[in-house]
């Protein structure tokens, strides 16, 4: 993920201890799952294995990246809602079915998207709700196959 590139740049720029910088530079990659675990509990043993000060710095960097990604996702979803002309009242919000492991498993990502989406749509008097539908892609493909 982009966070790994940012972490390495922060290490190179001197934002981490020598030990933390060395550890990051020696890592080949960072999986999204590992980033999520780190964000959920930066004090726990994890793949980053950083000391407290380095862990705090990396957590703030990762959280800022996640916040920005959530805002960009919310802006795109807002555009769809506005274009649809729907979601004009709180009793009839637009239902947005979104799925994927990043959305559902990456610590706080869904909540951040939901926060920004509600805030942005509120400026236009619109309402939307992120929905979880089990096997949405599979079900939608099956229905399309039956109807198509």
Short mmCIF file of N, CA and C in Angstrom, two decimals:
data_model
loop_
_atom_site.label_atom_id
_atom_site.label_comp_id
_atom_site.label_asym_id
_atom_site.label_seq_id
_atom_site.Cartn_x
_atom_site.Cartn_y
_atom_site.Cartn_z
N UNK A 1 0.82 -1.21 0.00
CA UNK A 1 0.00 0.00 0.00
C UNK A 1 0.86 1.27 0.00
N UNK A 2 0.24 2.36 -0.33
CA UNK A 2 0.91 3.66 -0.36
C UNK A 2 1.55 3.97 0.99
N UNK A 3 0.95 3.51 2.06
CA UNK A 3 1.48 3.78 3.40
C UNK A 3 2.92 3.31 3.53
N UNK A 4 3.26 2.20 2.92
CA UNK A 4 4.62 1.68 3.01
C UNK A 4 5.61 2.66 2.37
N UNK A 5 5.24 3.24 1.24
CA UNK A 5 6.07 4.23 0.57
C UNK A 5 6.22 5.48 1.45
N UNK A 6 5.14 5.90 2.05
CA UNK A 6 5.17 7.07 2.93
C UNK A 6 6.01 6.78 4.17
N UNK A 7 5.86 5.60 4.73
CA UNK A 7 6.66 5.22 5.90
C UNK A 7 8.15 5.27 5.57
N UNK A 8 8.52 4.72 4.43
CA UNK A 8 9.93 4.72 4.04
C UNK A 8 10.45 6.13 3.81
N UNK A 9 9.61 6.98 3.20
CA UNK A 9 10.01 8.37 2.98
C UNK A 9 10.20 9.09 4.32
N UNK A 10 9.31 8.81 5.27
CA UNK A 10 9.43 9.42 6.60
C UNK A 10 10.72 8.96 7.28
N UNK A 11 11.05 7.70 7.11
CA UNK A 11 12.28 7.17 7.70
C UNK A 11 13.50 7.84 7.07
N UNK A 12 13.47 7.98 5.76
CA UNK A 12 14.59 8.60 5.03
C UNK A 12 14.75 10.08 5.42
N UNK A 13 13.62 10.73 5.71
CA UNK A 13 13.65 12.15 6.07
C UNK A 13 14.01 12.37 7.55
N UNK A 14 14.22 11.29 8.29
CA UNK A 14 14.64 11.43 9.68
C UNK A 14 13.52 11.52 10.70
N UNK A 15 12.33 11.14 10.33
CA UNK A 15 11.21 11.20 11.27
C UNK A 15 11.15 10.00 12.22
N UNK A 16 11.97 8.98 11.95
CA UNK A 16 12.00 7.80 12.78
C UNK A 16 13.39 7.63 13.39
N UNK A 17 13.45 6.83 14.42
CA UNK A 17 14.75 6.51 15.02
C UNK A 17 15.59 5.74 14.01
N UNK A 18 16.88 5.65 14.27
CA UNK A 18 17.75 4.88 13.37
C UNK A 18 17.31 3.43 13.28
N UNK A 19 16.94 2.88 14.42
CA UNK A 19 16.48 1.49 14.45
C UNK A 19 15.19 1.31 13.65
N UNK A 20 14.24 2.23 13.82
CA UNK A 20 12.99 2.16 13.07
C UNK A 20 13.20 2.33 11.59
N UNK A 21 14.06 3.27 11.22
CA UNK A 21 14.36 3.50 9.81
C UNK A 21 15.02 2.27 9.20
N UNK A 22 15.96 1.66 9.92
CA UNK A 22 16.62 0.46 9.43
C UNK A 22 15.61 -0.67 9.23
N UNK A 23 14.72 -0.83 10.21
CA UNK A 23 13.71 -1.89 10.12
C UNK A 23 12.82 -1.70 8.89
N UNK A 24 12.38 -0.47 8.66
CA UNK A 24 11.54 -0.21 7.49
C UNK A 24 12.29 -0.45 6.18
N UNK A 25 13.51 0.02 6.12
CA UNK A 25 14.29 -0.13 4.89
C UNK A 25 14.58 -1.60 4.59
N UNK A 26 14.61 -2.43 5.63
CA UNK A 26 14.91 -3.85 5.42
C UNK A 26 13.66 -4.65 5.05
N UNK A 27 12.48 -4.05 5.21
CA UNK A 27 11.24 -4.75 4.85
C UNK A 27 11.04 -4.69 3.34
N UNK A 28 10.56 -5.79 2.77
CA UNK A 28 10.30 -5.83 1.33
C UNK A 28 8.95 -5.23 0.98
N UNK A 29 7.97 -5.42 1.85
CA UNK A 29 6.63 -4.91 1.57
C UNK A 29 5.84 -4.84 2.87
N UNK A 30 4.65 -4.29 2.77
CA UNK A 30 3.72 -4.21 3.89
C UNK A 30 2.34 -4.52 3.33
N UNK A 31 1.74 -5.56 3.80
CA UNK A 31 0.42 -5.95 3.31
C UNK A 31 -0.67 -5.09 3.97
N UNK A 32 -1.75 -4.89 3.25
CA UNK A 32 -2.87 -4.10 3.78
C UNK A 32 -3.38 -4.70 5.08
N UNK A 33 -3.44 -6.01 5.17
CA UNK A 33 -3.88 -6.68 6.38
C UNK A 33 -2.99 -6.28 7.57
N UNK A 34 -1.68 -6.26 7.34
CA UNK A 34 -0.75 -5.89 8.40
C UNK A 34 -0.91 -4.42 8.79
N UNK A 35 -1.15 -3.57 7.81
CA UNK A 35 -1.40 -2.15 8.11
C UNK A 35 -2.66 -2.01 8.96
N UNK A 36 -3.71 -2.74 8.61
CA UNK A 36 -4.95 -2.70 9.38
C UNK A 36 -4.76 -3.15 10.82
N UNK A 37 -3.99 -4.22 11.00
CA UNK A 37 -3.71 -4.70 12.35
C UNK A 37 -2.93 -3.66 13.15
N UNK A 38 -1.97 -3.03 12.49
CA UNK A 38 -1.18 -1.99 13.15
C UNK A 38 -2.06 -0.81 13.54
N UNK A 39 -2.94 -0.37 12.65
CA UNK A 39 -3.82 0.76 12.95
C UNK A 39 -4.77 0.42 14.10
N UNK A 40 -5.23 -0.81 14.14
CA UNK A 40 -6.16 -1.22 15.18
C UNK A 40 -5.49 -1.27 16.55
N UNK A 41 -4.21 -1.63 16.57
CA UNK A 41 -3.51 -1.73 17.85
C UNK A 41 -2.01 -1.54 17.64
N UNK A 42 -1.57 -0.28 17.57
CA UNK A 42 -0.15 -0.02 17.30
C UNK A 42 0.80 -0.47 18.40
N UNK A 43 0.28 -0.76 19.58
CA UNK A 43 1.13 -1.20 20.69
C UNK A 43 1.36 -2.71 20.67
N UNK A 44 0.55 -3.43 19.91
CA UNK A 44 0.67 -4.89 19.87
C UNK A 44 1.87 -5.31 19.03
N UNK A 45 2.29 -6.55 19.23
CA UNK A 45 3.32 -7.10 18.36
C UNK A 45 2.75 -7.17 16.95
N UNK A 46 3.48 -6.63 16.00
CA UNK A 46 3.01 -6.65 14.62
C UNK A 46 4.21 -6.67 13.70
N UNK A 47 3.93 -6.74 12.42
CA UNK A 47 5.00 -6.87 11.43
C UNK A 47 5.95 -5.68 11.46
N UNK A 48 5.48 -4.51 11.88
CA UNK A 48 6.35 -3.34 11.91
C UNK A 48 7.34 -3.40 13.06
N UNK A 49 6.93 -3.93 14.19
CA UNK A 49 7.82 -4.12 15.33
C UNK A 49 8.56 -2.86 15.75
N UNK A 50 7.87 -1.74 15.78
CA UNK A 50 8.50 -0.46 16.11
C UNK A 50 8.44 -0.15 17.59
N UNK A 51 9.36 0.68 18.04
CA UNK A 51 9.30 1.20 19.39
C UNK A 51 8.14 2.18 19.50
N UNK A 52 7.78 2.61 20.71
CA UNK A 52 6.60 3.45 20.93
C UNK A 52 6.60 4.76 20.13
N UNK A 53 7.71 5.47 20.11
CA UNK A 53 7.73 6.76 19.40
C UNK A 53 7.60 6.57 17.89
N UNK A 54 8.30 5.57 17.35
CA UNK A 54 8.20 5.30 15.92
C UNK A 54 6.80 4.80 15.57
N UNK A 55 6.24 3.95 16.43
CA UNK A 55 4.90 3.44 16.19
C UNK A 55 3.89 4.58 16.17
N UNK A 56 4.02 5.52 17.09
CA UNK A 56 3.11 6.67 17.10
C UNK A 56 3.22 7.46 15.80
N UNK A 57 4.45 7.74 15.37
CA UNK A 57 4.66 8.50 14.14
C UNK A 57 4.03 7.78 12.94
N UNK A 58 4.27 6.49 12.83
CA UNK A 58 3.72 5.73 11.71
C UNK A 58 2.20 5.66 11.78
N UNK A 59 1.66 5.55 12.99
CA UNK A 59 0.21 5.51 13.13
C UNK A 59 -0.41 6.81 12.62
N UNK A 60 0.16 7.95 13.02
CA UNK A 60 -0.38 9.24 12.57
C UNK A 60 -0.28 9.39 11.05
N UNK A 61 0.81 8.95 10.48
CA UNK A 61 0.96 9.01 9.02
C UNK A 61 -0.07 8.13 8.32
N UNK A 62 -0.22 6.90 8.80
CA UNK A 62 -1.17 5.97 8.19
C UNK A 62 -2.60 6.46 8.36
N UNK A 63 -2.92 6.99 9.53
CA UNK A 63 -4.27 7.49 9.77
C UNK A 63 -4.59 8.68 8.85
N UNK A 64 -3.61 9.55 8.62
CA UNK A 64 -3.83 10.68 7.71
C UNK A 64 -4.05 10.20 6.28
N UNK A 65 -3.31 9.19 5.86
CA UNK A 65 -3.52 8.63 4.53
C UNK A 65 -4.90 8.01 4.41
N UNK A 66 -5.30 7.29 5.43
CA UNK A 66 -6.61 6.65 5.44
C UNK A 66 -7.72 7.70 5.41
N UNK A 67 -7.53 8.77 6.15
CA UNK A 67 -8.52 9.86 6.17
C UNK A 67 -8.67 10.47 4.77
N UNK A 68 -7.54 10.69 4.11
CA UNK A 68 -7.58 11.26 2.76
C UNK A 68 -8.24 10.30 1.77
N UNK A 69 -7.91 9.02 1.86
CA UNK A 69 -8.52 8.03 0.98
C UNK A 69 -10.03 7.96 1.20
N UNK A 70 -10.45 8.04 2.46
CA UNK A 70 -11.87 8.01 2.79
C UNK A 70 -12.59 9.23 2.23
N UNK A 71 -11.96 10.38 2.32
CA UNK A 71 -12.55 11.61 1.78
C UNK A 71 -12.70 11.50 0.26
N UNK A 72 -11.67 11.01 -0.41
CA UNK A 72 -11.75 10.87 -1.87
C UNK A 72 -12.82 9.86 -2.28
N UNK A 73 -12.94 8.77 -1.53
CA UNK A 73 -14.00 7.79 -1.81
C UNK A 73 -15.37 8.42 -1.60
N UNK A 74 -15.51 9.17 -0.52
CA UNK A 74 -16.80 9.81 -0.22
C UNK A 74 -17.18 10.83 -1.29
N UNK A 75 -16.22 11.57 -1.80
CA UNK A 75 -16.49 12.54 -2.87
C UNK A 75 -17.03 11.83 -4.11
N UNK A 76 -16.43 10.71 -4.45
CA UNK A 76 -16.91 9.95 -5.61
C UNK A 76 -18.31 9.40 -5.39
N UNK A 77 -18.57 8.89 -4.19
CA UNK A 77 -19.91 8.38 -3.89
C UNK A 77 -20.92 9.53 -3.87
N UNK A 78 -20.52 10.68 -3.35
CA UNK A 78 -21.40 11.84 -3.33
C UNK A 78 -21.80 12.24 -4.76
N UNK A 79 -20.86 12.20 -5.68
CA UNK A 79 -21.15 12.57 -7.06
C UNK A 79 -22.23 11.66 -7.65
N UNK A 80 -22.15 10.39 -7.34
CA UNK A 80 -23.15 9.44 -7.84
C UNK A 80 -24.52 9.74 -7.24
N UNK A 81 -24.54 10.00 -5.93
CA UNK A 81 -25.81 10.31 -5.26
C UNK A 81 -26.42 11.58 -5.83
N UNK A 82 -25.62 12.62 -5.99
CA UNK A 82 -26.15 13.88 -6.54
C UNK A 82 -26.65 13.69 -7.96
N UNK A 83 -25.92 12.97 -8.76
CA UNK A 83 -26.32 12.73 -10.16
C UNK A 83 -27.62 11.93 -10.24
N UNK A 84 -27.81 11.03 -9.26
CA UNK A 84 -29.02 10.18 -9.27
C UNK A 84 -30.28 10.97 -8.96
N UNK A 85 -30.13 12.09 -8.25
CA UNK A 85 -31.30 12.87 -7.86
C UNK A 85 -32.05 12.25 -6.70
N UNK A 86 -31.50 11.25 -6.07
CA UNK A 86 -32.17 10.54 -4.98
C UNK A 86 -31.61 10.98 -3.63
N UNK A 87 -32.15 10.36 -2.58
CA UNK A 87 -31.68 10.63 -1.23
C UNK A 87 -32.10 11.97 -0.69
N UNK A 88 -33.30 12.43 -1.10
CA UNK A 88 -33.74 13.77 -0.73
C UNK A 88 -34.25 13.90 0.69
N UNK A 89 -34.41 12.81 1.40
CA UNK A 89 -34.88 12.89 2.78
C UNK A 89 -34.27 11.82 3.64
N UNK A 90 -34.24 12.06 4.94
CA UNK A 90 -33.63 11.08 5.84
C UNK A 90 -34.41 9.76 5.91
N UNK A 91 -35.69 9.78 5.57
CA UNK A 91 -36.47 8.55 5.56
C UNK A 91 -36.25 7.72 4.31
N UNK A 92 -35.63 8.33 3.29
CA UNK A 92 -35.40 7.63 2.03
C UNK A 92 -33.98 7.87 1.53
N UNK A 93 -33.00 7.41 2.30
CA UNK A 93 -31.61 7.62 1.86
C UNK A 93 -31.29 6.71 0.67
N UNK A 94 -30.30 7.10 -0.08
CA UNK A 94 -29.79 6.24 -1.13
C UNK A 94 -29.01 5.12 -0.46
N UNK A 95 -29.27 3.91 -0.87
CA UNK A 95 -28.52 2.77 -0.34
C UNK A 95 -27.33 2.51 -1.25
N UNK A 96 -26.16 2.52 -0.68
CA UNK A 96 -24.94 2.26 -1.45
C UNK A 96 -24.36 0.94 -0.99
N UNK A 97 -24.38 -0.03 -1.90
CA UNK A 97 -23.80 -1.33 -1.58
C UNK A 97 -22.34 -1.26 -1.97
N UNK A 98 -21.50 -1.35 -0.98
CA UNK A 98 -20.06 -1.31 -1.21
C UNK A 98 -19.47 -2.54 -0.54
N UNK A 99 -18.55 -3.18 -1.23
CA UNK A 99 -17.94 -4.36 -0.63
C UNK A 99 -16.46 -4.39 -0.93
N UNK A 100 -15.81 -5.28 -0.29
CA UNK A 100 -14.38 -5.43 -0.48
C UNK A 100 -13.69 -5.50 0.86
N UNK A 101 -12.61 -6.24 0.89
CA UNK A 101 -11.91 -6.45 2.17
C UNK A 101 -11.32 -5.15 2.72
N UNK A 102 -10.86 -4.26 1.84
CA UNK A 102 -10.30 -3.00 2.33
C UNK A 102 -11.37 -2.19 3.05
N UNK A 103 -12.53 -2.11 2.48
CA UNK A 103 -13.62 -1.34 3.09
C UNK A 103 -14.03 -1.94 4.43
N UNK A 104 -14.16 -3.23 4.48
CA UNK A 104 -14.72 -3.87 5.67
C UNK A 104 -13.68 -4.26 6.73
N UNK A 105 -12.45 -4.47 6.32
CA UNK A 105 -11.46 -4.98 7.27
C UNK A 105 -10.39 -3.98 7.68
N UNK A 106 -10.16 -2.95 6.88
CA UNK A 106 -9.12 -1.98 7.23
C UNK A 106 -9.64 -1.08 8.34
N UNK A 107 -8.96 -1.10 9.46
CA UNK A 107 -9.40 -0.42 10.68
C UNK A 107 -9.87 1.01 10.42
N UNK A 108 -11.11 1.30 10.76
CA UNK A 108 -11.77 2.61 10.74
C UNK A 108 -12.06 3.17 9.36
N UNK A 109 -11.71 2.46 8.29
CA UNK A 109 -11.88 3.02 6.95
C UNK A 109 -13.35 3.26 6.61
N UNK A 110 -14.18 2.27 6.85
CA UNK A 110 -15.60 2.42 6.54
C UNK A 110 -16.22 3.57 7.34
N UNK A 111 -15.87 3.66 8.62
CA UNK A 111 -16.39 4.74 9.45
C UNK A 111 -15.98 6.11 8.94
N UNK A 112 -14.76 6.22 8.47
CA UNK A 112 -14.27 7.49 7.93
C UNK A 112 -15.02 7.85 6.63
N UNK A 113 -15.23 6.87 5.78
CA UNK A 113 -15.99 7.12 4.54
C UNK A 113 -17.40 7.58 4.90
N UNK A 114 -18.04 6.86 5.80
CA UNK A 114 -19.40 7.19 6.21
C UNK A 114 -19.48 8.60 6.78
N UNK A 115 -18.52 8.97 7.62
CA UNK A 115 -18.49 10.31 8.20
C UNK A 115 -18.42 11.37 7.10
N UNK A 116 -17.48 11.23 6.18
CA UNK A 116 -17.31 12.23 5.12
C UNK A 116 -18.52 12.25 4.18
N UNK A 117 -19.06 11.09 3.87
CA UNK A 117 -20.21 11.02 2.97
C UNK A 117 -21.40 11.76 3.58
N UNK A 118 -21.68 11.51 4.84
CA UNK A 118 -22.81 12.20 5.50
C UNK A 118 -22.57 13.71 5.56
N UNK A 119 -21.36 14.09 5.88
CA UNK A 119 -21.03 15.52 5.97
C UNK A 119 -21.18 16.21 4.61
N UNK A 120 -20.63 15.60 3.57
CA UNK A 120 -20.68 16.20 2.24
C UNK A 120 -22.10 16.24 1.69
N UNK A 121 -22.82 15.14 1.83
CA UNK A 121 -24.19 15.11 1.32
C UNK A 121 -25.10 16.04 2.10
N UNK A 122 -24.81 16.22 3.39
CA UNK A 122 -25.60 17.12 4.22
C UNK A 122 -25.61 18.55 3.69
N UNK A 123 -24.52 18.94 3.06
CA UNK A 123 -24.46 20.28 2.48
C UNK A 123 -25.45 20.46 1.33
N UNK A 124 -25.91 19.35 0.76
CA UNK A 124 -26.86 19.39 -0.35
C UNK A 124 -28.23 18.87 0.06
N UNK A 125 -28.41 18.63 1.36
CA UNK A 125 -29.69 18.12 1.83
C UNK A 125 -29.96 16.70 1.36
N UNK A 126 -28.93 15.95 1.10
CA UNK A 126 -29.08 14.57 0.61
C UNK A 126 -28.67 13.59 1.70
N UNK A 127 -29.13 12.36 1.53
CA UNK A 127 -28.86 11.32 2.52
C UNK A 127 -28.51 10.02 1.82
N UNK A 128 -27.56 9.30 2.40
CA UNK A 128 -27.15 8.00 1.87
C UNK A 128 -26.72 7.12 3.02
N UNK A 129 -26.73 5.83 2.76
CA UNK A 129 -26.33 4.87 3.77
C UNK A 129 -25.50 3.77 3.10
N UNK A 130 -24.34 3.50 3.69
CA UNK A 130 -23.52 2.39 3.20
C UNK A 130 -24.13 1.09 3.71
N UNK A 131 -24.36 0.16 2.80
CA UNK A 131 -25.00 -1.10 3.16
C UNK A 131 -24.02 -2.26 3.01
N UNK A 132 -24.18 -3.24 3.85
CA UNK A 132 -23.41 -4.47 3.73
C UNK A 132 -24.36 -5.55 3.22
N UNK A 133 -24.03 -6.10 2.08
CA UNK A 133 -24.81 -7.18 1.49
C UNK A 133 -23.85 -8.34 1.26
N UNK A 134 -24.14 -9.46 1.90
CA UNK A 134 -23.28 -10.62 1.74
C UNK A 134 -23.29 -11.08 0.28
N UNK A 135 -22.12 -11.32 -0.27
CA UNK A 135 -21.97 -11.83 -1.63
C UNK A 135 -22.69 -10.96 -2.66
N UNK A 136 -22.59 -9.65 -2.51
CA UNK A 136 -23.31 -8.72 -3.39
C UNK A 136 -22.92 -8.90 -4.86
N UNK A 137 -21.65 -9.03 -5.14
CA UNK A 137 -21.21 -9.17 -6.53
C UNK A 137 -21.73 -10.47 -7.12
N UNK A 138 -21.64 -11.55 -6.38
CA UNK A 138 -22.11 -12.84 -6.84
C UNK A 138 -23.62 -12.81 -7.08
N UNK A 139 -24.35 -12.27 -6.12
CA UNK A 139 -25.80 -12.19 -6.24
C UNK A 139 -26.21 -11.31 -7.41
N UNK A 140 -25.57 -10.17 -7.55
CA UNK A 140 -25.89 -9.26 -8.66
C UNK A 140 -25.58 -9.89 -10.00
N UNK A 141 -24.48 -10.60 -10.09
CA UNK A 141 -24.13 -11.27 -11.34
C UNK A 141 -25.15 -12.36 -11.68
N UNK A 142 -25.59 -13.09 -10.67
CA UNK A 142 -26.58 -14.14 -10.90
C UNK A 142 -27.90 -13.55 -11.38
N UNK A 143 -28.33 -12.47 -10.75
CA UNK A 143 -29.58 -11.82 -11.15
C UNK A 143 -29.45 -11.28 -12.58
N UNK A 144 -28.33 -10.64 -12.88
CA UNK A 144 -28.11 -10.11 -14.23
C UNK A 144 -28.11 -11.24 -15.26
N UNK A 145 -27.53 -12.39 -14.90
CA UNK A 145 -27.51 -13.53 -15.80
C UNK A 145 -28.91 -14.07 -16.05
N UNK A 146 -29.73 -14.10 -15.02
CA UNK A 146 -31.10 -14.59 -15.15
C UNK A 146 -31.98 -13.63 -15.95
N UNK A 147 -31.72 -12.33 -15.79
CA UNK A 147 -32.54 -11.34 -16.47
C UNK A 147 -32.04 -10.99 -17.87
N UNK A 148 -30.75 -11.24 -18.07
CA UNK A 148 -30.12 -10.74 -19.28
C UNK A 148 -30.11 -11.66 -20.42
#
